[in-house]
PDB file of C-alpha atoms in Angstrom:
ATOM      1  CA  MET Z 179      -4.649  20.049 -42.183  1.00 38.00           C
ATOM      2  CA  ALA Z 180      -6.511  20.992 -38.977  1.00 44.00           C
ATOM      3  CA  TRP Z 181      -4.811  20.178 -35.669  1.00 56.00           C
ATOM      4  CA  ASP Z 182      -6.541  17.481 -33.582  1.00 69.00           C
ATOM      5  CA  THR Z 183      -6.520  19.205 -30.315  1.00 81.00           C
ATOM      6  CA  GLN Z 184      -8.066  16.266 -28.336  1.00 86.00           C
ATOM      7  CA  GLU Z 185      -5.687  13.822 -29.673  1.00 86.00           C
ATOM      8  CA  THR Z 186      -2.599  16.153 -28.911  1.00 84.00           C
ATOM      9  CA  ARG Z 187      -3.720  16.339 -25.288  1.00 87.00           C
ATOM     10  CA  ARG Z 188      -4.582  12.447 -25.225  1.00 89.00           C
ATOM     11  CA  ARG Z 189      -0.836  11.862 -26.484  1.00 89.00           C
ATOM     12  CA  LEU Z 190       0.599  14.423 -24.215  1.00 90.00           C
ATOM     13  CA  GLN Z 191      -0.976  13.090 -21.065  1.00 92.00           C
ATOM     14  CA  GLN Z 192      -0.218   9.497 -22.235  1.00 94.00           C
ATOM     15  CA  SER Z 193       3.473  10.385 -22.759  1.00 94.00           C
ATOM     16  CA  ALA Z 194       3.462  12.430 -19.382  1.00 95.00           C
ATOM     17  CA  CYS Z 195       1.813   9.677 -17.415  1.00 96.00           C
ATOM     18  CA  ALA Z 196       4.488   7.169 -18.875  1.00 96.00           C
ATOM     19  CA  GLU Z 197       7.269   9.408 -17.706  1.00 96.00           C
ATOM     20  CA  PHE Z 198       5.896  10.479 -14.491  1.00 96.00           C
ATOM     21  CA  THR Z 199       5.326   6.780 -13.473  1.00 96.00           C
ATOM     22  CA  ALA Z 200       9.063   6.007 -14.558  1.00 96.00           C
ATOM     23  CA  HIS Z 201      10.804   9.057 -12.949  1.00 96.00           C
ATOM     24  CA  GLY Z 202       8.446  11.101 -10.823  1.00 94.00           C
ATOM     25  CA  PRO Z 203       7.677  14.719 -11.134  1.00 93.00           C
ATOM     26  CA  ASP Z 204      11.165  15.819 -10.293  1.00 93.00           C
ATOM     27  CA  GLY Z 205      12.988  13.306 -12.358  1.00 94.00           C
ATOM     28  CA  THR Z 206      11.382  13.983 -16.005  1.00 94.00           C
ATOM     29  CA  THR Z 207      11.550  16.990 -17.803  1.00 94.00           C
ATOM     30  CA  MET Z 208       8.612  18.714 -20.013  1.00 93.00           C
ATOM     31  CA  ALA Z 209      11.200  18.247 -23.111  1.00 93.00           C
ATOM     32  CA  ARG Z 210      11.301  14.587 -22.625  1.00 94.00           C
ATOM     33  CA  ILE Z 211       7.683  14.339 -22.254  1.00 94.00           C
ATOM     34  CA  ALA Z 212       6.997  16.450 -25.613  1.00 92.00           C
ATOM     35  CA  ALA Z 213       9.438  14.248 -27.412  1.00 93.00           C
ATOM     36  CA  LEU Z 214       7.895  11.004 -26.420  1.00 93.00           C
ATOM     37  CA  ALA Z 215       4.540  12.507 -27.641  1.00 91.00           C
ATOM     38  CA  GLY Z 216       6.160  13.665 -30.894  1.00 90.00           C
ATOM     39  CA  ILE Z 217       4.801  17.166 -30.177  1.00 89.00           C
ATOM     40  CA  ASN Z 218       6.533  20.286 -29.852  1.00 86.00           C
ATOM     41  CA  LYS Z 219       7.426  21.516 -26.040  1.00 88.00           C
ATOM     42  CA  GLU Z 220       5.680  24.727 -26.470  1.00 88.00           C
ATOM     43  CA  ARG Z 221       2.492  23.275 -27.356  1.00 86.00           C
ATOM     44  CA  LEU Z 222       2.706  20.912 -24.159  1.00 88.00           C
ATOM     45  CA  TYR Z 223       3.360  24.393 -22.113  1.00 89.00           C
ATOM     46  CA  ASN Z 224       0.238  25.893 -23.758  1.00 88.00           C
ATOM     47  CA  TYR Z 225      -2.000  22.838 -22.981  1.00 87.00           C
ATOM     48  CA  PHE Z 226      -0.881  22.378 -19.428  1.00 89.00           C
ATOM     49  CA  GLY Z 227       1.184  24.894 -18.171  1.00 89.00           C
ATOM     50  CA  ASP Z 228       3.876  23.971 -16.014  1.00 91.00           C
ATOM     51  CA  LYS Z 229       5.067  20.335 -15.006  1.00 93.00           C
ATOM     52  CA  ARG Z 230       3.260  20.639 -11.817  1.00 93.00           C
ATOM     53  CA  ARG Z 231      -0.221  21.300 -13.486  1.00 94.00           C
ATOM     54  CA  LEU Z 232       0.605  18.576 -15.719  1.00 94.00           C
ATOM     55  CA  PHE Z 233       1.248  15.843 -13.086  1.00 95.00           C
ATOM     56  CA  GLU Z 234      -1.799  17.055 -11.320  1.00 94.00           C
ATOM     57  CA  THR Z 235      -3.946  16.399 -14.382  1.00 94.00           C
ATOM     58  CA  VAL Z 236      -2.314  13.129 -15.076  1.00 96.00           C
ATOM     59  CA  LEU Z 237      -2.999  12.093 -11.551  1.00 96.00           C
ATOM     60  CA  ILE Z 238      -6.683  13.245 -11.445  1.00 95.00           C
ATOM     61  CA  GLU Z 239      -7.467  11.213 -14.847  1.00 94.00           C
ATOM     62  CA  GLU Z 240      -5.838   7.999 -13.193  1.00 95.00           C
ATOM     63  CA  LEU Z 241      -7.821   8.454  -9.826  1.00 95.00           C
ATOM     64  CA  GLU Z 242     -10.881   9.200 -12.029  1.00 94.00           C
ATOM     65  CA  LYS Z 243     -10.322   6.221 -13.964  1.00 94.00           C
ATOM     66  CA  LEU Z 244      -9.951   3.985 -10.778  1.00 94.00           C
ATOM     67  CA  ALA Z 245     -13.515   5.654  -9.392  1.00 91.00           C
ATOM     68  CA  VAL Z 246     -15.298   4.818 -12.681  1.00 93.00           C
ATOM     69  CA  SER Z 247     -14.059   1.122 -12.825  1.00 92.00           C
ATOM     70  CA  LEU Z 248     -14.907   0.399  -9.249  1.00 89.00           C
ATOM     71  CA  GLY Z 249     -18.228   2.043  -9.849  1.00 87.00           C
ATOM     72  CA  ALA Z 250     -18.933  -0.051 -12.656  1.00 85.00           C
ATOM     73  CA  ASN Z 251     -17.353  -3.458 -11.568  1.00 83.00           C
ATOM     74  CA  ALA Z 252     -17.115  -3.601  -7.691  1.00 84.00           C
ATOM     75  CA  PRO Z 253     -19.944  -5.347  -5.952  1.00 88.00           C
ATOM     76  CA  GLY Z 254     -21.412  -3.912  -2.905  1.00 89.00           C
ATOM     77  CA  LEU Z 255     -20.013  -4.461   0.628  1.00 92.00           C
ATOM     78  CA  GLU Z 256     -22.171  -7.399   1.303  1.00 93.00           C
ATOM     79  CA  ASP Z 257     -19.220  -9.144  -0.707  1.00 95.00           C
ATOM     80  CA  VAL Z 258     -16.429  -7.016   0.990  1.00 96.00           C
ATOM     81  CA  GLY Z 259     -13.911  -9.762  -0.379  1.00 96.00           C
ATOM     82  CA  GLU Z 260     -14.806  -9.430  -3.912  1.00 96.00           C
ATOM     83  CA  TYR Z 261     -15.175  -5.783  -3.284  1.00 96.00           C
ATOM     84  CA  THR Z 262     -11.526  -5.562  -2.275  1.00 96.00           C
ATOM     85  CA  GLY Z 263     -10.653  -7.923  -5.031  1.00 96.00           C
ATOM     86  CA  CYS Z 264     -11.794  -5.496  -7.798  1.00 95.00           C
ATOM     87  CA  ILE Z 265      -9.559  -2.945  -6.283  1.00 96.00           C
ATOM     88  CA  PHE Z 266      -6.600  -5.498  -6.724  1.00 97.00           C
ATOM     89  CA  ASP Z 267      -7.617  -6.084  -9.971  1.00 96.00           C
ATOM     90  CA  TYR Z 268      -7.576  -2.494 -11.072  1.00 96.00           C
ATOM     91  CA  HIS Z 269      -4.213  -2.239  -9.610  1.00 96.00           C
ATOM     92  CA  ALA Z 270      -2.729  -5.131 -11.355  1.00 95.00           C
ATOM     93  CA  GLU Z 271      -4.376  -3.960 -14.663  1.00 95.00           C
ATOM     94  CA  HIS Z 272      -2.974  -0.021 -14.082  1.00 96.00           C
ATOM     95  CA  PRO Z 273       0.320  -0.306 -11.807  1.00 94.00           C
ATOM     96  CA  GLN Z 274       1.105   3.271 -13.036  1.00 96.00           C
ATOM     97  CA  LEU Z 275      -1.463   4.594 -10.397  1.00 97.00           C
ATOM     98  CA  VAL Z 276       0.093   3.414  -7.360  1.00 97.00           C
ATOM     99  CA  ARG Z 277       3.551   4.579  -8.618  1.00 96.00           C
ATOM    100  CA  LEU Z 278       1.976   7.853  -9.294  1.00 96.00           C
ATOM    101  CA  LEU Z 279       0.763   8.008  -5.759  1.00 96.00           C
ATOM    102  CA  LEU Z 280       4.117   6.916  -4.382  1.00 96.00           C
ATOM    103  CA  TRP Z 281       5.937   9.936  -6.064  1.00 95.00           C
ATOM    104  CA  GLU Z 282       3.077  12.172  -4.727  1.00 95.00           C
ATOM    105  CA  GLY Z 283       3.541  10.967  -1.073  1.00 94.00           C
ATOM    106  CA  LEU Z 284       7.576  11.356  -1.558  1.00 93.00           C
ATOM    107  CA  ALA Z 285       7.269  15.059  -2.699  1.00 89.00           C
ATOM    108  CA  GLY Z 286       5.373  15.960   0.461  1.00 86.00           C
ATOM    109  CA  GLY Z 287       3.131  18.805   0.849  1.00 81.00           C
ATOM    110  CA  PRO Z 288      -0.683  18.784   0.198  1.00 84.00           C
ATOM    111  CA  ALA Z 289      -1.912  16.046  -1.938  1.00 90.00           C
ATOM    112  CA  VAL Z 290      -3.244  16.804  -5.634  1.00 92.00           C
ATOM    113  CA  ASN Z 291      -6.699  17.725  -5.338  1.00 92.00           C
ATOM    114  CA  GLU Z 292      -7.068  16.773  -1.868  1.00 94.00           C
ATOM    115  CA  ALA Z 293     -10.064  18.570  -0.778  1.00 94.00           C
ATOM    116  CA  ALA Z 294     -12.276  16.701  -3.570  1.00 94.00           C
ATOM    117  CA  ARG Z 295     -10.296  13.281  -2.891  1.00 94.00           C
ATOM    118  CA  THR Z 296     -10.905  13.721   0.921  1.00 95.00           C
ATOM    119  CA  ALA Z 297     -14.493  13.982   0.223  1.00 95.00           C
ATOM    120  CA  HIS Z 298     -14.674  11.187  -1.983  1.00 93.00           C
ATOM    121  CA  TYR Z 299     -12.872   9.013   0.728  1.00 95.00           C
ATOM    122  CA  GLN Z 300     -15.246  10.447   3.324  1.00 97.00           C
ATOM    123  CA  ARG Z 301     -18.321   9.175   1.422  1.00 95.00           C
ATOM    124  CA  THR Z 302     -16.511   5.679   1.173  1.00 95.00           C
ATOM    125  CA  VAL Z 303     -15.924   5.766   5.005  1.00 97.00           C
ATOM    126  CA  ALA Z 304     -19.830   6.784   5.377  1.00 97.00           C
ATOM    127  CA  MET Z 305     -20.585   3.962   3.214  1.00 95.00           C
ATOM    128  CA  PHE Z 306     -18.824   1.329   5.291  1.00 97.00           C
ATOM    129  CA  ALA Z 307     -20.034   2.781   8.473  1.00 97.00           C
ATOM    130  CA  GLU Z 308     -23.637   2.648   7.215  1.00 97.00           C
ATOM    131  CA  ALA Z 309     -22.756  -1.136   6.332  1.00 96.00           C
ATOM    132  CA  GLN Z 310     -21.061  -1.785   9.942  1.00 97.00           C
ATOM    133  CA  ARG Z 311     -24.451  -0.371  11.498  1.00 96.00           C
ATOM    134  CA  ASP Z 312     -26.758  -2.646   9.683  1.00 96.00           C
ATOM    135  CA  GLY Z 313     -24.507  -5.654  10.232  1.00 95.00           C
ATOM    136  CA  THR Z 314     -23.122  -6.099   6.740  1.00 96.00           C
ATOM    137  CA  LEU Z 315     -19.673  -5.580   8.235  1.00 96.00           C
ATOM    138  CA  ASN Z 316     -18.447  -6.116  11.439  1.00 94.00           C
ATOM    139  CA  ASP Z 317     -17.982  -3.293  13.621  1.00 95.00           C
ATOM    140  CA  ASP Z 318     -14.768  -4.345  15.376  1.00 94.00           C
ATOM    141  CA  LEU Z 319     -12.707  -1.403  13.424  1.00 95.00           C
ATOM    142  CA  ASP Z 320     -13.090   1.904  13.026  1.00 97.00           C
ATOM    143  CA  PRO Z 321     -14.625   2.383   9.378  1.00 97.00           C
ATOM    144  CA  ALA Z 322     -11.802   4.891   8.108  1.00 98.00           C
ATOM    145  CA  LYS Z 323      -9.199   2.566   9.216  1.00 98.00           C
ATOM    146  CA  LEU Z 324     -11.011  -0.448   7.816  1.00 97.00           C
ATOM    147  CA  VAL Z 325     -11.279   1.264   4.324  1.00 97.00           C
ATOM    148  CA  PHE Z 326      -7.501   2.242   4.416  1.00 97.00           C
ATOM    149  CA  LEU Z 327      -6.490  -1.346   5.331  1.00 97.00           C
ATOM    150  CA  LEU Z 328      -8.511  -2.996   2.629  1.00 97.00           C
ATOM    151  CA  ILE Z 329      -6.889  -0.477   0.009  1.00 97.00           C
ATOM    152  CA  GLY Z 330      -3.346  -1.497   1.466  1.00 97.00           C
ATOM    153  CA  LEU Z 331      -4.452  -5.185   1.112  1.00 97.00           C
ATOM    154  CA  ALA Z 332      -5.137  -4.776  -2.697  1.00 97.00           C
ATOM    155  CA  ALA Z 333      -2.756  -2.366  -3.618  1.00 96.00           C
ATOM    156  CA  TRP Z 334       0.524  -3.085  -1.577  1.00 95.00           C
ATOM    157  CA  TRP Z 335       1.442  -5.719  -3.752  1.00 95.00           C
ATOM    158  CA  PHE Z 336       1.992  -3.561  -6.810  1.00 94.00           C
ATOM    159  CA  ALA Z 337       3.689  -0.571  -4.526  1.00 94.00           C
ATOM    160  CA  VAL Z 338       6.446  -2.740  -3.369  1.00 93.00           C
ATOM    161  CA  PRO Z 339       7.038  -5.484  -6.007  1.00 91.00           C
ATOM    162  CA  GLN Z 340      10.542  -6.248  -4.717  1.00 93.00           C
ATOM    163  CA  LEU Z 341       9.258  -7.062  -1.187  1.00 93.00           C
ATOM    164  CA  SER Z 342       6.257  -9.227  -2.483  1.00 91.00           C
ATOM    165  CA  ARG Z 343       9.000 -11.042  -4.448  1.00 91.00           C
ATOM    166  CA  MET Z 344      11.396 -11.446  -1.407  1.00 93.00           C
ATOM    167  CA  VAL Z 345       8.494 -12.663   0.821  1.00 94.00           C
ATOM    168  CA  THR Z 346       6.591 -14.785  -1.657  1.00 91.00           C
ATOM    169  CA  GLY Z 347       9.437 -16.193  -3.990  1.00 90.00           C
ATOM    170  CA  SER Z 348       7.402 -15.014  -6.971  1.00 89.00           C
ATOM    171  CA  ASP Z 349       7.401 -11.792  -8.851  1.00 86.00           C
ATOM    172  CA  GLY Z 350       3.692 -12.384  -9.513  1.00 82.00           C
ATOM    173  CA  SER Z 351       3.977 -11.932 -13.374  1.00 83.00           C
ATOM    174  CA  ALA Z 352       2.537 -15.491 -13.980  1.00 86.00           C
ATOM    175  CA  SER Z 353      -1.394 -15.355 -14.172  1.00 90.00           C
ATOM    176  CA  ARG Z 354      -1.535 -18.305 -11.596  1.00 93.00           C
ATOM    177  CA  GLU Z 355       0.144 -16.288  -9.150  1.00 92.00           C
ATOM    178  CA  ARG Z 356      -1.792 -13.475  -9.691  1.00 93.00           C
ATOM    179  CA  SER Z 357      -4.941 -15.322  -9.246  1.00 95.00           C
ATOM    180  CA  ARG Z 358      -3.245 -16.696  -5.915  1.00 95.00           C
ATOM    181  CA  ARG Z 359      -2.764 -13.257  -4.535  1.00 96.00           C
ATOM    182  CA  ARG Z 360      -6.294 -12.056  -5.689  1.00 96.00           C
ATOM    183  CA  ALA Z 361      -7.694 -14.919  -3.755  1.00 97.00           C
ATOM    184  CA  CYS Z 362      -5.594 -14.048  -0.694  1.00 97.00           C
ATOM    185  CA  VAL Z 363      -6.490 -10.588  -0.737  1.00 97.00           C
ATOM    186  CA  VAL Z 364     -10.238 -11.553  -1.144  1.00 97.00           C
ATOM    187  CA  SER Z 365     -10.201 -14.094   1.924  1.00 97.00           C
ATOM    188  CA  ALA Z 366      -8.174 -11.778   4.092  1.00 97.00           C
ATOM    189  CA  ALA Z 367     -10.688  -8.947   3.420  1.00 97.00           C
ATOM    190  CA  GLN Z 368     -13.476 -11.201   4.076  1.00 96.00           C
ATOM    191  CA  HIS Z 369     -11.778 -12.308   7.528  1.00 95.00           C
ATOM    192  CA  LEU Z 370     -11.159  -8.733   8.427  1.00 95.00           C
ATOM    193  CA  ALA Z 371     -14.553  -7.209   7.595  1.00 96.00           C
ATOM    194  CA  SER Z 372     -17.151  -9.567   7.399  1.00 92.00           C
ATOM    195  CA  PRO Z 373     -19.501 -10.209  10.212  1.00 89.00           C
ATOM    196  CA  HIS Z 374     -18.136 -12.900  13.057  1.00 80.00           C
ATOM    197  CA  PRO Z 375     -20.496 -15.654  13.512  1.00 73.00           C
TER     198      PRO Z 375
END
């Protein structure tokens, strides 16, 4: 029987994502990842090298999924509230990304694929700056800080679920509460970034 290399890599990355999400890069082992995937540990090393490279691969893939989803689903900045709502939706459906980013931040040092990610965010900032110049968005805030604030509005619910539970009295698991939170994010983004009358 021929070995399905692509399927093996997918299973290994899926297992690695689950382990890194739950335990961070320092709290998991290559042996546990391999066991979860049902694959020999040596094969894991052959495909990905060391644990750091595997974490980088997983995080880059998760960030690429976000970029593809937003590119396909998010409206333009003329509806900045809904644009931010789409970021909220993505994080609600993929909470592992926020956890991976938190683990990355806790590790300190340079970010995974920092140069490419910085270039991506600078393009987003340039898009916001252009929307401010043409009057689509208000220009009260520096465009870089505005981008950061909108990401925070959308993602922070999933970064600190215990805080959102303590403040709001709900864990956000019910679809009705998730809809309320999304509506709040959309409204806040519109108030923050839409042109003032």
